[in-house]
Structure formats: C-alpha cells, structure tokens
XYZ file of C-alpha atoms in Angstrom:
739
model
C -41.121 -0.210 11.731
C -44.730 -1.332 11.979
C -45.936 -3.219 15.067
C -46.188 -6.413 13.009
C -42.586 -6.062 11.755
C -41.392 -5.374 15.313
C -43.216 -8.434 16.602
C -41.657 -10.609 13.853
C -38.190 -9.251 14.639
C -38.599 -9.995 18.366
C -39.685 -13.556 17.511
C -36.570 -13.959 15.321
C -34.345 -12.694 18.177
C -35.962 -15.135 20.632
C -35.495 -17.984 18.121
C -31.769 -17.175 17.700
C -31.330 -17.099 21.506
C -32.984 -20.537 21.925
C -30.771 -21.963 19.180
C -27.688 -20.599 20.986
C -28.543 -22.695 24.067
C -29.327 -25.740 21.931
C -26.091 -25.811 19.875
C -23.648 -25.270 22.751
C -20.741 -27.724 22.644
C -20.508 -27.693 26.443
C -23.205 -29.150 28.687
C -24.857 -26.099 30.221
C -26.030 -26.292 33.839
C -29.073 -24.398 35.163
C -26.672 -21.804 36.611
C -24.906 -21.456 33.214
C -28.236 -20.821 31.493
C -29.108 -18.133 34.059
C -25.794 -16.321 33.382
C -26.312 -16.525 29.590
C -29.927 -15.278 29.922
C -28.799 -12.358 32.060
C -26.040 -11.465 29.548
C -28.584 -11.673 26.709
C -30.928 -9.270 28.554
C -28.058 -6.785 29.136
C -27.050 -6.959 25.444
C -30.665 -6.472 24.243
C -30.996 -3.408 26.496
C -27.606 -1.932 25.493
C -28.227 -2.294 21.740
C -31.990 -1.609 21.677
C -31.636 1.521 19.496
C -28.861 0.227 17.222
C -29.071 -1.196 13.704
C -26.407 -2.720 11.455
C -25.609 -1.388 7.962
C -27.858 -4.084 6.505
C -30.777 -2.604 8.484
C -31.281 -5.518 10.906
C -31.318 -5.056 14.707
C -27.741 -4.920 16.084
C -28.467 -7.611 18.706
C -28.338 -10.259 15.940
C -24.562 -9.661 15.707
C -23.614 -10.456 19.357
C -25.963 -13.489 19.311
C -24.259 -14.755 16.116
C -20.803 -14.234 17.703
C -21.952 -16.103 20.831
C -23.229 -18.977 18.621
C -19.802 -19.299 16.963
C -18.136 -19.220 20.410
C -20.575 -21.857 21.722
C -20.614 -24.331 18.816
C -17.595 -23.825 16.529
C -15.008 -22.842 19.176
C -16.800 -24.813 21.875
C -16.337 -22.530 24.909
C -18.512 -22.514 28.029
C -20.960 -20.124 29.706
C -18.318 -17.559 30.783
C -17.181 -16.971 27.194
C -20.722 -17.148 25.758
C -21.848 -14.415 28.172
C -18.791 -12.275 27.315
C -19.471 -12.761 23.573
C -23.066 -11.578 24.003
C -21.767 -8.443 25.755
C -18.573 -7.853 23.711
C -19.770 -4.455 22.378
C -21.849 -3.407 25.417
C -19.250 -1.218 27.181
C -18.176 0.429 23.938
C -21.694 1.179 22.644
C -23.733 2.023 25.756
C -23.728 3.511 29.271
C -22.723 0.184 30.867
C -19.219 0.095 32.428
C -16.853 -2.807 33.181
C -17.600 -2.213 36.875
C -21.334 -2.679 36.147
C -20.600 -5.995 34.409
C -18.454 -7.168 37.361
C -21.174 -6.236 39.832
C -23.918 -7.956 37.810
C -21.901 -11.079 36.886
C -18.404 -11.951 38.142
C -14.775 -10.749 37.752
C -13.958 -13.341 35.068
C -16.729 -12.210 32.686
C -15.912 -8.548 33.415
C -12.234 -9.201 32.594
C -13.158 -10.749 29.240
C -15.489 -7.867 28.320
C -12.786 -5.383 29.368
C -10.211 -7.183 27.184
C -12.563 -7.062 24.191
C -13.287 -3.367 24.813
C -9.558 -2.532 25.062
C -8.944 -4.009 21.624
C -11.598 -1.703 20.129
C -10.231 1.451 21.786
C -6.911 1.858 19.990
C -5.769 5.476 19.625
C -5.339 6.196 15.888
C -1.777 7.002 14.851
C -1.094 7.589 11.171
C 2.572 6.608 11.547
C 1.755 2.987 12.337
C -0.597 0.399 10.973
C -3.854 0.541 12.904
C -4.410 -3.152 12.306
C -0.912 -4.178 13.402
C -1.262 -2.101 16.585
C -4.746 -3.512 17.095
C -3.416 -7.036 16.725
C -0.539 -6.425 19.130
C -2.946 -5.110 21.775
C -5.088 -8.181 21.235
C -2.109 -10.478 21.821
C -1.140 -8.580 24.959
C -4.513 -9.571 26.445
C -3.158 -13.130 26.432
C -1.604 -12.296 29.759
C -5.163 -12.122 31.086
C -7.149 -14.734 29.173
C -6.796 -16.425 25.767
C -10.596 -16.463 25.431
C -10.461 -12.754 24.545
C -8.759 -13.698 21.279
C -11.083 -16.622 20.642
C -14.135 -14.350 20.995
C -12.439 -11.741 18.788
C -11.961 -14.433 16.096
C -15.685 -15.258 16.306
C -16.489 -11.529 16.006
C -14.262 -11.246 12.912
C -15.826 -14.366 11.327
C -19.360 -12.998 11.678
C -18.292 -9.591 10.323
C -16.790 -11.368 7.289
C -20.002 -13.383 6.810
C -22.128 -10.203 6.765
C -19.942 -7.834 4.721
C -22.007 -7.735 1.529
C -23.644 -4.355 2.327
C -20.264 -2.568 2.678
C -18.559 -0.522 -0.050
C -15.921 -2.519 -2.032
C -12.813 -0.674 -0.738
C -13.832 -1.369 2.896
C -14.511 -5.002 2.031
C -11.002 -5.302 0.514
C -9.366 -3.683 3.566
C -11.144 -5.884 6.136
C -10.595 -9.012 4.011
C -6.861 -8.223 3.672
C -6.529 -7.871 7.463
C -8.337 -11.189 7.846
C -5.990 -13.059 5.490
C -2.936 -11.320 6.942
C -3.616 -11.855 10.648
C -6.828 -13.576 11.734
C -6.785 -16.686 9.497
C -3.211 -17.677 10.473
C -4.050 -17.007 14.135
C -7.100 -19.309 13.917
C -4.807 -21.931 12.352
C -2.254 -21.546 15.182
C -4.994 -22.066 17.759
C -6.133 -25.256 16.032
C -9.454 -23.811 14.814
C -9.309 -25.261 11.298
C -13.004 -24.751 10.437
C -12.818 -21.064 11.315
C -9.469 -20.675 9.529
C -10.963 -22.171 6.341
C -14.036 -19.921 6.459
C -11.904 -16.804 7.073
C -9.588 -17.687 4.166
C -12.411 -18.349 1.710
C -14.274 -15.170 2.685
C -10.990 -13.216 2.545
C -10.431 -14.403 -1.038
C -14.070 -13.634 -1.911
C -13.513 -9.915 -1.177
C -9.837 -9.480 -2.187
C -10.092 -11.353 -5.519
C -13.850 -11.699 -6.231
C -13.451 -12.809 -9.884
C -10.961 -15.561 -8.964
C -13.190 -16.707 -6.078
C -16.321 -16.901 -8.256
C -14.465 -18.694 -11.070
C -13.141 -21.436 -8.724
C -16.526 -21.699 -6.969
C -18.403 -22.215 -10.248
C -15.830 -24.797 -11.449
C -16.137 -26.657 -8.122
C -19.928 -26.732 -8.510
C -19.545 -28.094 -12.053
C -17.173 -30.870 -10.948
C -18.881 -31.586 -7.597
C -20.993 -34.490 -8.839
C -18.049 -36.165 -10.581
C -15.765 -35.714 -7.527
C -18.401 -37.059 -5.122
C -18.937 -40.104 -7.339
C -15.159 -40.683 -7.392
C -14.876 -40.482 -3.571
C -17.940 -42.771 -3.260
C -16.193 -45.324 -5.504
C -13.161 -45.399 -3.154
C -15.350 -45.424 -0.024
C -17.297 -48.446 -1.288
C -14.051 -50.412 -1.739
C -12.898 -49.594 1.829
C -16.266 -50.128 3.576
C -16.269 -53.901 3.230
C -12.716 -54.332 4.614
C -13.366 -51.952 7.524
C -16.584 -53.822 8.373
C -14.748 -57.179 8.281
C -12.277 -55.852 10.881
C -15.253 -54.710 13.052
C -14.044 -51.102 13.085
C -16.769 -48.561 13.943
C -16.299 -45.478 11.810
C -17.885 -42.742 9.699
C -16.687 -41.744 6.228
C -16.771 -38.110 5.134
C -15.942 -36.688 1.702
C -14.385 -33.258 2.200
C -13.947 -30.698 -0.610
C -10.762 -28.620 -0.413
C -11.346 -24.963 0.427
C -11.462 -22.442 -2.427
C -8.539 -20.561 -0.868
C -6.319 -23.655 -0.659
C -7.095 -24.536 -4.307
C -6.156 -20.978 -5.319
C -2.916 -21.218 -3.293
C -2.010 -24.524 -4.988
C -2.698 -23.031 -8.429
C -0.319 -20.138 -7.647
C 2.448 -22.095 -5.887
C 2.541 -24.966 -8.377
C 1.728 -22.832 -11.437
C -1.171 -25.109 -12.429
C -4.745 -24.603 -13.647
C -7.869 -25.583 -11.688
C -8.134 -28.867 -13.612
C -4.513 -29.756 -12.762
C -5.086 -29.527 -8.976
C -5.527 -33.238 -8.351
C -6.718 -33.529 -4.718
C -9.677 -31.138 -4.693
C -11.506 -33.661 -2.502
C -10.251 -35.756 0.412
C -11.729 -38.718 2.251
C -11.810 -38.678 6.048
C -12.191 -41.846 8.128
C -13.252 -41.023 11.721
C -13.170 -44.137 13.926
C -14.448 -44.956 17.425
C -11.752 -45.994 19.884
C -10.704 -46.200 23.516
C -7.622 -44.041 24.361
C -5.564 -47.239 24.690
C -6.307 -48.490 21.123
C -6.216 -45.177 19.224
C -2.748 -45.525 17.705
C -3.126 -49.244 17.004
C -6.423 -48.722 15.134
C -5.034 -45.790 13.092
C -2.256 -48.009 11.695
C -4.695 -50.878 11.204
C -6.823 -48.591 8.999
C -3.618 -47.512 7.201
C -2.941 -51.180 6.467
C -6.489 -51.688 5.102
C -6.270 -48.595 2.861
C -2.863 -49.583 1.456
C -4.080 -53.151 0.781
C -6.411 -51.654 -1.829
C -4.508 -48.561 -3.036
C -0.790 -47.907 -3.513
C 0.472 -45.180 -1.122
C 3.021 -42.433 -1.822
C 5.624 -42.964 0.977
C 6.976 -39.417 0.623
C 3.522 -38.004 1.390
C 2.683 -39.960 4.540
C 2.082 -37.543 7.431
C 2.153 -39.113 10.920
C 0.782 -36.530 13.354
C -0.328 -39.235 15.789
C 3.180 -40.196 16.961
C 4.253 -36.497 16.905
C 1.214 -34.183 17.187
C 1.481 -30.619 15.860
C 2.047 -27.952 18.514
C -1.561 -26.828 17.900
C -2.635 -30.206 19.290
C -3.644 -31.567 15.861
C -3.423 -35.374 15.578
C -4.137 -37.436 12.449
C -2.666 -39.807 9.909
C -2.656 -38.408 6.344
C -2.157 -40.993 3.582
C -1.921 -40.053 -0.122
C -2.822 -42.999 -2.356
C -3.141 -43.629 -6.079
C -6.874 -44.018 -6.673
C -8.825 -45.152 -9.752
C -8.076 -43.401 -13.104
C -4.490 -42.716 -11.931
C -5.476 -39.839 -9.601
C -3.885 -39.126 -6.202
C -6.333 -38.959 -3.273
C -5.673 -37.838 0.299
C -7.203 -40.013 3.042
C -7.225 -38.606 6.598
C -7.495 -41.050 9.500
C -8.629 -39.691 12.899
C -10.257 -41.029 16.043
C -13.401 -39.248 17.271
C -11.272 -37.513 19.925
C -8.721 -36.354 17.324
C -11.547 -35.153 15.068
C -13.033 -33.037 17.854
C -9.626 -31.516 18.657
C -9.137 -30.739 14.948
C -12.539 -29.034 14.784
C -12.657 -27.325 18.198
C -8.954 -26.950 18.982
C -8.563 -25.449 22.431
C -12.004 -26.402 23.790
C -11.672 -30.134 23.130
C -8.316 -30.348 24.922
C -9.665 -29.872 28.405
C -12.761 -31.978 27.688
C -10.490 -34.990 27.170
C -8.224 -34.308 30.158
C -9.547 -36.085 33.242
C -10.641 -33.783 36.079
C -9.627 -30.738 34.052
C -11.690 -27.600 33.487
C -11.767 -24.700 31.067
C -10.197 -22.410 33.658
C -7.157 -24.469 34.685
C -6.014 -25.515 31.197
C -5.551 -21.957 29.936
C -1.884 -21.890 30.994
C -0.738 -24.419 28.405
C -2.456 -22.442 25.675
C -1.069 -19.136 26.880
C 2.453 -20.552 26.633
C 1.911 -21.411 22.961
C 1.788 -17.719 22.059
C 3.424 -15.899 24.949
C 6.918 -16.086 23.428
C 5.848 -13.742 20.653
C 5.188 -11.047 23.263
C 8.788 -10.969 24.550
C 9.567 -8.031 22.287
C 6.295 -6.148 22.742
C 8.057 -2.762 22.617
C 9.134 -3.141 18.968
C 7.481 -1.483 15.973
C 3.953 -2.871 15.566
C 4.371 -3.932 11.937
C 7.706 -5.690 12.666
C 6.048 -7.342 15.642
C 3.245 -8.743 13.470
C 5.697 -9.884 10.766
C 7.834 -11.707 13.378
C 4.752 -13.268 14.924
C 3.494 -14.431 11.523
C 6.840 -16.158 10.859
C 5.929 -18.614 13.593
C 2.233 -18.782 12.685
C 2.737 -19.942 9.135
C 5.630 -22.321 9.665
C 5.254 -26.062 9.270
C 6.889 -28.044 12.047
C 9.927 -30.289 12.385
C 10.820 -32.413 15.427
C 14.345 -32.260 16.879
C 15.919 -34.369 19.648
C 18.205 -33.090 22.439
C 21.286 -35.180 23.372
C 19.172 -36.744 26.176
C 16.446 -37.775 23.721
C 13.870 -35.074 24.629
C 11.840 -33.851 21.648
C 11.462 -30.164 20.614
C 9.233 -28.843 17.832
C 10.584 -26.012 15.659
C 9.295 -24.306 12.503
C 10.399 -25.851 9.201
C 13.551 -24.057 8.027
C 14.877 -23.568 11.591
C 18.655 -23.699 12.039
C 21.023 -25.174 14.624
C 21.240 -21.695 16.225
C 17.413 -21.507 16.417
C 17.500 -24.793 18.334
C 20.004 -23.322 20.839
C 17.660 -20.380 21.506
C 14.644 -22.715 21.775
C 16.309 -24.469 24.749
C 17.027 -21.180 26.564
C 17.881 -17.615 25.532
C 21.059 -17.635 27.669
C 22.270 -20.825 25.958
C 21.522 -19.220 22.590
C 23.643 -16.091 23.184
C 26.609 -18.174 24.427
C 26.528 -20.681 21.537
C 29.988 -21.292 20.142
C 29.174 -24.264 17.910
C 26.646 -27.039 17.241
C 26.797 -30.756 16.477
C 24.033 -32.409 14.467
C 23.916 -36.215 14.648
C 27.448 -36.137 16.104
C 29.003 -33.951 13.356
C 30.151 -30.360 13.818
C 27.987 -28.083 11.594
C 27.780 -24.295 10.926
C 25.379 -22.280 13.101
C 23.145 -21.647 10.062
C 22.817 -25.384 9.266
C 19.139 -26.073 8.425
C 17.681 -28.839 10.600
C 15.551 -31.758 9.442
C 12.962 -33.722 11.409
C 14.631 -36.412 13.518
C 18.015 -34.628 13.869
C 19.716 -34.866 17.268
C 21.407 -31.582 18.164
C 24.064 -30.765 20.760
C 24.914 -27.138 21.587
C 28.487 -26.144 22.546
C 28.615 -22.962 24.651
C 31.327 -20.558 25.836
C 31.070 -17.807 28.484
C 33.113 -15.497 26.211
C 30.837 -15.912 23.180
C 28.691 -12.930 22.083
C 26.177 -12.632 19.207
C 27.111 -10.505 16.183
C 24.917 -8.879 13.513
C 25.498 -11.820 11.146
C 23.608 -14.078 13.561
C 20.347 -12.420 12.456
C 20.863 -14.092 9.060
C 21.485 -17.450 10.773
C 18.060 -17.728 12.478
C 14.420 -17.866 11.384
C 12.392 -17.956 14.646
C 11.117 -14.725 16.195
C 12.340 -15.813 19.650
C 15.970 -16.059 18.448
C 15.781 -12.850 16.367
C 14.311 -10.887 19.277
C 16.993 -12.001 21.731
C 19.864 -11.367 19.282
C 18.489 -7.878 18.485
C 18.213 -7.088 22.210
C 21.845 -8.110 22.862
C 23.090 -6.228 19.794
C 21.115 -3.122 20.835
C 22.756 -3.191 24.276
C 26.213 -3.362 22.648
C 25.275 -0.648 20.152
C 24.145 1.693 22.951
C 27.439 1.265 24.836
C 29.506 1.991 21.700
C 27.182 4.921 20.814
C 27.734 6.503 24.256
C 31.513 6.482 23.657
C 30.951 7.705 20.077
C 28.963 10.699 21.301
C 31.882 11.858 23.490
C 34.385 11.341 20.642
C 32.122 13.312 18.249
C 31.740 16.232 20.684
C 35.541 16.423 21.025
C 36.151 16.302 17.256
C 33.477 18.941 16.527
C 35.061 21.334 19.084
C 38.290 21.220 17.004
C 36.203 22.186 13.959
C 34.589 25.099 15.886
C 31.169 23.357 15.939
C 28.930 22.650 18.924
C 27.250 19.254 19.437
C 23.609 20.382 19.614
C 20.321 19.079 18.195
C 20.622 21.022 14.906
C 24.191 19.827 14.251
C 23.228 16.217 15.026
C 20.238 16.412 12.619
C 22.465 17.917 9.899
C 25.073 15.179 10.429
C 22.409 12.450 10.224
C 21.193 13.897 6.896
C 24.741 14.454 5.585
C 25.755 10.821 6.184
C 22.313 9.525 5.006
C 21.585 7.810 8.323
C 18.262 7.221 10.079
C 18.836 8.204 13.722
C 21.300 9.951 16.006
C 22.069 6.526 17.557
C 23.332 5.353 14.130
C 25.544 8.447 13.927
C 27.119 8.040 17.383
C 27.608 4.284 16.783
C 29.427 4.863 13.464
C 31.714 7.411 15.125
C 32.276 4.966 18.010
C 33.430 2.138 15.691
C 35.520 4.564 13.621
C 33.635 4.316 10.302
C 33.195 8.125 10.241
C 36.703 9.622 10.155
C 38.174 13.104 10.604
C 38.224 13.891 6.865
C 34.507 13.176 6.523
C 33.759 15.463 9.470
C 35.909 18.206 7.847
C 33.877 17.803 4.625
C 30.701 18.242 6.662
C 32.063 21.363 8.394
C 33.054 23.040 5.103
C 29.678 22.199 3.564
C 27.850 23.601 6.603
C 29.762 26.882 6.378
C 28.420 27.528 2.884
C 24.813 28.369 3.754
C 23.719 28.931 0.135
C 24.814 25.441 -0.983
C 23.310 24.010 2.172
C 19.981 25.704 1.432
C 19.785 24.206 -2.068
C 20.886 20.751 -0.897
C 18.147 20.712 1.705
C 15.691 21.835 -0.968
C 16.657 18.865 -3.129
C 16.721 16.399 -0.212
C 13.347 17.375 1.190
C 10.876 14.485 1.064
C 7.904 15.033 -1.202
C 4.763 16.100 0.630
C 2.015 13.547 0.930
C -0.270 16.024 -0.843
C -0.726 14.295 -4.218
C -0.416 17.483 -6.298
C 3.094 18.097 -4.909
C 4.511 14.635 -5.610
C 7.543 14.969 -7.882
C 7.008 14.112 -11.551
C 9.062 11.156 -12.756
C 10.402 9.996 -16.063
C 7.717 7.351 -16.656
C 4.787 9.742 -16.984
C 6.111 11.741 -20.023
C 3.643 14.485 -21.029
C 0.429 12.579 -20.439
C -1.184 10.394 -17.794
C -1.710 6.634 -18.111
C -3.410 6.230 -14.754
C -6.168 7.987 -12.835
C -6.430 7.862 -9.050
C -9.235 8.001 -6.494
C -12.972 8.522 -6.773
C -12.537 11.775 -8.731
C -10.154 10.133 -11.216
C -7.360 12.627 -10.478
C -4.332 12.623 -12.782
C -1.304 12.326 -10.482
C 2.346 11.399 -10.941
C 3.505 7.933 -9.951
C 6.200 5.297 -10.226
C 5.710 1.664 -11.211
C 6.854 -0.738 -8.488
C 9.677 -3.158 -9.230
C 8.192 -5.987 -7.155
C 5.385 -6.805 -9.622
C 6.125 -4.720 -12.794
C 2.545 -3.593 -13.630
C 1.721 -2.803 -17.271
C -1.355 -1.043 -18.766
C -4.424 -3.227 -18.525
C -3.353 -4.888 -15.258
C -5.624 -4.315 -12.261
C -3.657 -1.967 -10.008
C -3.750 0.298 -6.945
C -1.621 3.227 -5.770
C 0.422 3.121 -2.565
C 1.561 6.425 -1.015
C 5.167 5.920 0.123
C 7.011 8.178 2.591
C 9.889 9.233 0.291
C 8.983 8.031 -3.179
C 5.547 9.479 -3.923
C 2.872 7.132 -5.312
C 4.043 3.635 -6.219
C 1.692 1.584 -8.427
C 1.283 -2.156 -7.682
C -0.695 -4.940 -9.344
C -3.675 -6.126 -7.275
C -2.182 -9.632 -7.240
C 1.257 -8.318 -6.200
C 2.890 -10.629 -3.606
C 2.983 -7.646 -1.194
C -0.620 -6.476 -1.770
C -2.265 -8.246 1.200
C 0.431 -6.981 3.583
C 0.131 -3.363 2.335
C -3.676 -3.320 2.410
C -3.716 -4.816 5.896
C -0.966 -2.737 7.511
C -1.260 0.591 5.648
C -4.844 0.783 4.377
C -4.847 4.583 4.858
C -2.098 4.891 2.213
C -3.924 2.880 -0.482
C -5.290 4.930 -3.416
C -7.686 3.296 -5.922
C -6.224 3.466 -9.448
C -7.131 2.438 -12.995
C -5.610 2.731 -16.449
C -7.179 5.233 -18.850
C -4.676 5.355 -21.699
C -2.036 2.932 -22.887
C -1.588 3.770 -26.538
C 1.742 5.637 -26.510
C 3.865 3.895 -23.874
C 5.764 0.617 -23.991
C 6.333 -1.787 -21.112
C 8.540 -4.740 -20.285
C 7.063 -8.149 -19.439
C 8.989 -11.347 -18.682
C 7.664 -14.743 -19.788
C 8.881 -18.108 -18.500
C 8.296 -20.914 -21.023
C 8.622 -24.702 -20.556
C 7.993 -27.612 -22.893
C 9.423 -30.622 -24.715
C 12.575 -30.178 -26.759
C 11.229 -30.671 -30.297
C 13.369 -30.074 -33.401
C 12.979 -26.487 -34.650
C 11.152 -25.309 -31.495
C 13.498 -22.338 -30.915
C 13.070 -21.043 -34.486
C 9.301 -21.433 -34.345
C 9.090 -19.658 -30.983
C 11.176 -16.686 -32.200
C 9.094 -16.489 -35.396
C 5.780 -16.419 -33.494
C 6.945 -13.604 -31.168
C 8.447 -11.550 -34.025
C 5.228 -11.828 -36.081
C 3.243 -9.850 -33.485
C 3.687 -6.325 -34.886
C 3.520 -4.400 -31.590
C 5.927 -6.687 -29.684
C 9.710 -6.374 -29.567
C 12.017 -9.018 -28.065
C 14.377 -7.353 -25.562
C 16.232 -10.512 -24.485
C 15.839 -14.264 -24.889
C 17.449 -17.111 -22.935
C 16.772 -20.731 -23.947
C 18.147 -24.048 -22.653
C 17.435 -27.762 -23.014
C 18.204 -30.661 -20.707
C 17.250 -34.336 -21.059
C 14.440 -33.566 -23.505
C 12.990 -30.644 -21.472
C 12.985 -27.130 -22.936
C 13.170 -24.027 -20.678
C 13.199 -20.424 -21.799
C 12.895 -16.878 -20.473
C 11.885 -14.108 -22.863
C 11.740 -10.377 -22.058
C 9.394 -8.565 -24.429
C 8.350 -4.932 -24.838
C 4.563 -4.623 -25.211
C 2.152 -1.672 -25.360
C -0.475 -3.164 -22.997
C -1.964 -6.218 -21.304
C -4.275 -7.167 -24.205
C -1.319 -7.587 -26.566
C 0.534 -9.632 -23.904
C -2.431 -12.010 -23.402
C -2.672 -12.470 -27.199
C 1.088 -13.189 -27.372
C 0.910 -15.780 -24.544
C -1.981 -17.498 -26.335
C 0.025 -17.701 -29.599
C 3.109 -19.100 -27.797
C 0.972 -21.773 -26.065
C -0.195 -22.964 -29.501
C 3.384 -23.717 -30.609
C 3.907 -27.495 -30.859
C 5.872 -28.752 -27.823
C 5.146 -25.787 -25.501
C 3.663 -26.903 -22.166
C 3.366 -23.759 -20.003
C 3.806 -19.988 -20.388
C 3.800 -17.936 -17.184
C 4.472 -14.272 -16.566
C 7.130 -13.708 -13.880
C 7.675 -10.662 -11.686
C 11.460 -10.315 -11.877
C 14.453 -11.285 -14.051
C-alpha cells in the first residue's frame, strides 16, 4: 500500500470508530467511552497485520460487529468492548488473562466465551456446526451476551460474503437459516432475524432471491401508493382523537414472501400482504392498552377486519417479550392489509429485544436482568450430553413454534408451543409431575395424554406415584423438555433391564459353548441387525431374543466360510467414491457428474424429493448407502448442508437422453364438462410422456387430480405442466415430492 492509501484507510477506520460511539443505543458515560477506546486500541494492535478476503483491513470487521451490538442489539459498553475484541485472543498473542488485567473480569469472560466457540475440535463423525452451536448455548450459563455478540458477528459475515467461493457461501448461508435466524427470532431480535433470513436466501437460492427482489422493486411504487391511500384515511381520525403517532409502511422480507409462496403454493402476485402498515403511538405505561384498542376501533371504523386474523399480543405477550396488536383488514380494491399497532415502548422491544427490556424496568440494569433471559433458553441445555445434531433439532422445535396460552386449575397462565399436548403441559409444570402423570382433564373433561391443546384451555393433571413413562409417550409430546425427561427415564429403565439381560445372555451362551466376549457381542449385534450392545442386552432381558435364535447364531458362527462371505456382503461401502457399490439406476452410463473434476460416480436418487434430469441437484455421502442425490430445493437440503457440509458433493446432470423418470403432478381446478377427457388427451399427446397412474375426483364444483407420469427429463416436464395449465378450467398444477 502507498502512504496515501494507508492514510486514507486510517481515516476510514477513525470515521467508523466515531460513528460507533454516535449510534450507540445506550447513553455512554465518560468511563464507558474510555473502556471502548481502550478495547479499540487493543483490537487495532492485535489485527494490524491482518486483511480480510476482500482485501480491506481486518479491523473493519470487529468495528462493524461492535456497531451492530451497539445500535441494532442495543447493548452497553461491556458488550461493545467485547465485540471489538472478539477475535483478539484467537488471532494474536493476547490472552484472556491479559484482557482481564487490562479491563475487568466481565469483559474477559465475554471474550473467553467468544473464543471458546471458535475453538471447537473438528470431529468428522458429528456436525461441526451443530457442535459449535451447542458450545455456544452452553456459554449461556456464563452470559447471554456471548450469543448476542456471536449473532452480530454472523450478521456482518453474511453481509460481506460476496468475495467467497459459491460452495462456501451456500454452507454458511445454510447454517444461518438453520440455526442463527431462528435464534435471533427467539431472542426477540426481529430486524437481525429478517436480515439473516434474506441474506441466507440470497446465497442458498440466488435465482429465487433475485427474481423476488426485482418483482418487489417493480411493484414498490404501486404498493407504497396503496399504503399511502390507507394512511391518509386513518390520519384524520387519529388526529381528531389527539393521538400522537408515526405511520410506517413496511415491506415484507424477501424470505417471508418466498416462504408464503411455498407454503400456500401461490405465485408472487398472489401473495396479498407484501406490505404492512405500522402505527407507533406515544403513551404513558398506564394508557398503553387503552390506546391500542382505541386505535383498533378507529381502524375498523374505516375498514372491515378479519376476526380470525386478529392477533392480541398486548394482553398475552409472546415469551420473547414481543407486544403488539395485529389487525388484518379489507383495504381498497378488495385486498387484505395487515396493520400493526404498537406503543413506542413496544416498538423498541420489538426492534431491540433483550436490550429494551431492562431500559423500561425501573432501577434495573443490564447486569441484573440477565437471569430472566437465561431462563428462556436454559431448559434446552438439560440434555447437553446428547448427540449434537439431535440436540440442535430438539432446540429448534422450541425456537420455531408459535405460542398458545394455557391456564392451570388456579388460573395461572403458561405459554407452550403450538401443537403441545396435555402431557407437554404436565412436564411444563414440573418434570416430576410429568413422569407421574396418569391422566389429564381439559376444561373439566377427561382427555387422552396426546390431546392437542388450544389457547385458553384450562388443564388439570392427575398424578399417581406408581405411574411410569413408556416409549409410546415420546409420540405424545412435542416439547424438547418433555422428550428429554421421558428419554432419560426410559434410558434408566433400559439400563436396568440390559444389566439383567447381559447375565442371561452369558448363561445361555455357555450352554452353546460360546464365551461372552467383545467379538461375540459384535457378531451378535450384526446378526440381529442392532445398533449397540445395549440394544442386544435389552432385547435378551425382555425376552425378544429366544433360545432358538441364539442356536441359529451359534450354528452360523461355526461355519467360518459362510460367515466370511456374509461379512463381505454386509460390509458398509467405503467413503472412497470409486468403491461405492453400483446400483440399478445407473445402467451402463452416467447421468450425473460429481465434484470439481466432474467425476463419474455411482449414486442413488433420494426418495424424499425424487430428482429427475434437469433438476438442480447435489450429492450427499451417506454412511451405508453411498451417494444419495437430492434436489437443491429438497425439504431436507438446508439441514444437510448445515449439519453435514463435509459430506456434500457438487453434482450436475450431463446426459438424460436414455433414462426415464417418474414425476407426480397435483392438479386443481373447476369441474367443467369434459375436463377429464381433455386432460388425458393433452398428456397423451406429448410423445415422450407416459401416464403411469391417474386419480381424479370432484366435489361441489371443485376438481382435484393426481397424475404420475414417466418423463425423460425436466424440460419435457415443464412443457407438459405448461400445456396442462392451458386446459380450460385448470387453476393450478404443482409437482409434489411423494405419492
């Protein structure tokens, strides 16, 4: 770098630092500014020789993370200083002890927590990201701000990912959608969640992202004019009632539009509420609720509301702390519009989440309100010893869930995820009550344990000291807390039975002149197609492996030649691609090439998404089944790319001229005379398409049909769908994954 370039870069760094102090959500004291300045100096020194992939000085990254922590998450000087130094211990000679000596134990603890997350020992048997995430959650026991800073770090990395190679972009974006966006949502950081989701979509499905973005730009002017039309109607009435407020038009995020298109099976133009109107009003704490309903009354004087879509999170706030009134009304031109009503306090909590909570609690500080936030997530750590991927899946169950509100017999209110059962409620009161649950009453009536609860239900739990959970209970619950406790109790029972089973097995093997040693146990596990020795001993203990089966094993073991060949056949295929067993789908030629070198390998097509030639696909290296090929928009793709990125193999089709594939189409429309005949004729007229099966039904003027066709490739399928859509009366044609 020339001296001039260096001087310009230093000016840019100084400018970013000044902006950091200016945009802080908290009021910074002179002492706070000294701590932040000192942390900035340490970070500049530690990263002085480092550059990012884009070529810019590395120090810009920690400053950007600190800016997100200061303004978007709204934390104070302690967290800002830790954010500035989050990579210092990992990337330089500085130690945690140095940080503690130079600053204070709190800042040192945060930096240590952030460093721990980065130093995960690689293990190819588990997902690095799942293990990483679990370690991050375990730092909750120290300080939730570690996670908040980590979210800021992830957001800035997502914002500056353009210089990375595409496969790395896809991996990091998948992790973000899988873990970090839902976590930001759970912590009430809606702005950050939205940015993470949109950026995640930008790198996992770039074409889809760009298409929605360009359509939103095209319709932006029209949407803004529409919102302005509604706002103008409301302004006069709000002014007459002397309500102080601000009106904001808010476009829906690209990710949420994409999700609606997928879930509802609609096009971009059919997503009706791409924009929402937000009314943020000034209020004293005493009048907040009264004013919210007053505004509701004003809105519904002008526009007809949809009662089924009223969301009252003021009377019953979400467990994230979110409070608002959401009203969906029929606006001009017969279009539904969502109007969100929030006080200034509620709006700050919605934007800042955690940080705004303690600001609005009298005499409260950032330090002493951490406990309430820790409790929100601590339950998920109860089973921290389980497999990392299972742990993340269980945790996500609670992250994604919408909430319902249930009353105890005494009238206390409990929030549970939507879909929770009566047994989940029992475990939510206390684990010991859960395991002793004999029955449940909902609104005074006796109901099954798997009865799904609805908001407003009053639930009574009937317990018995003799009651014990059984394996079926796992199907009766949805919350991770209940599942974890049931598994723990079942595991204890299983271990006791397995101990008895081991003694029984040793005795029975002695009669067959066999010793109970490691080799025999391994052979028995393979012979009975089990997973572990615990499974074997348990099955013997409950009597599901009998004497005759053990005799069959003994006679098979005595024939070493047969045994040798059986083991040969059973052996799992090596992960080396050239040794993966050939399967019936590949015939004598290759339809797919894998990896950078376009290697021709053997593969199987996955059943979960039924890829056909022309689909965008990737390979996934399984443990026992070789390479499985999935569509890039497979429902399991994000999970696989996030948890097992090291097993993903890039793949693309190179030949699809000699193979035929099955595709299933779901067709809906109006029941018009002769529609069935016309539909069959159109499909039959496409020379390269054969109908495998067809199922049609009509009800009250609505036509529904499912057609399985055999096609040579994706191009032919797209052409066929287009022709079916042109049939008079047909409304929608969608490709489905399974029969």
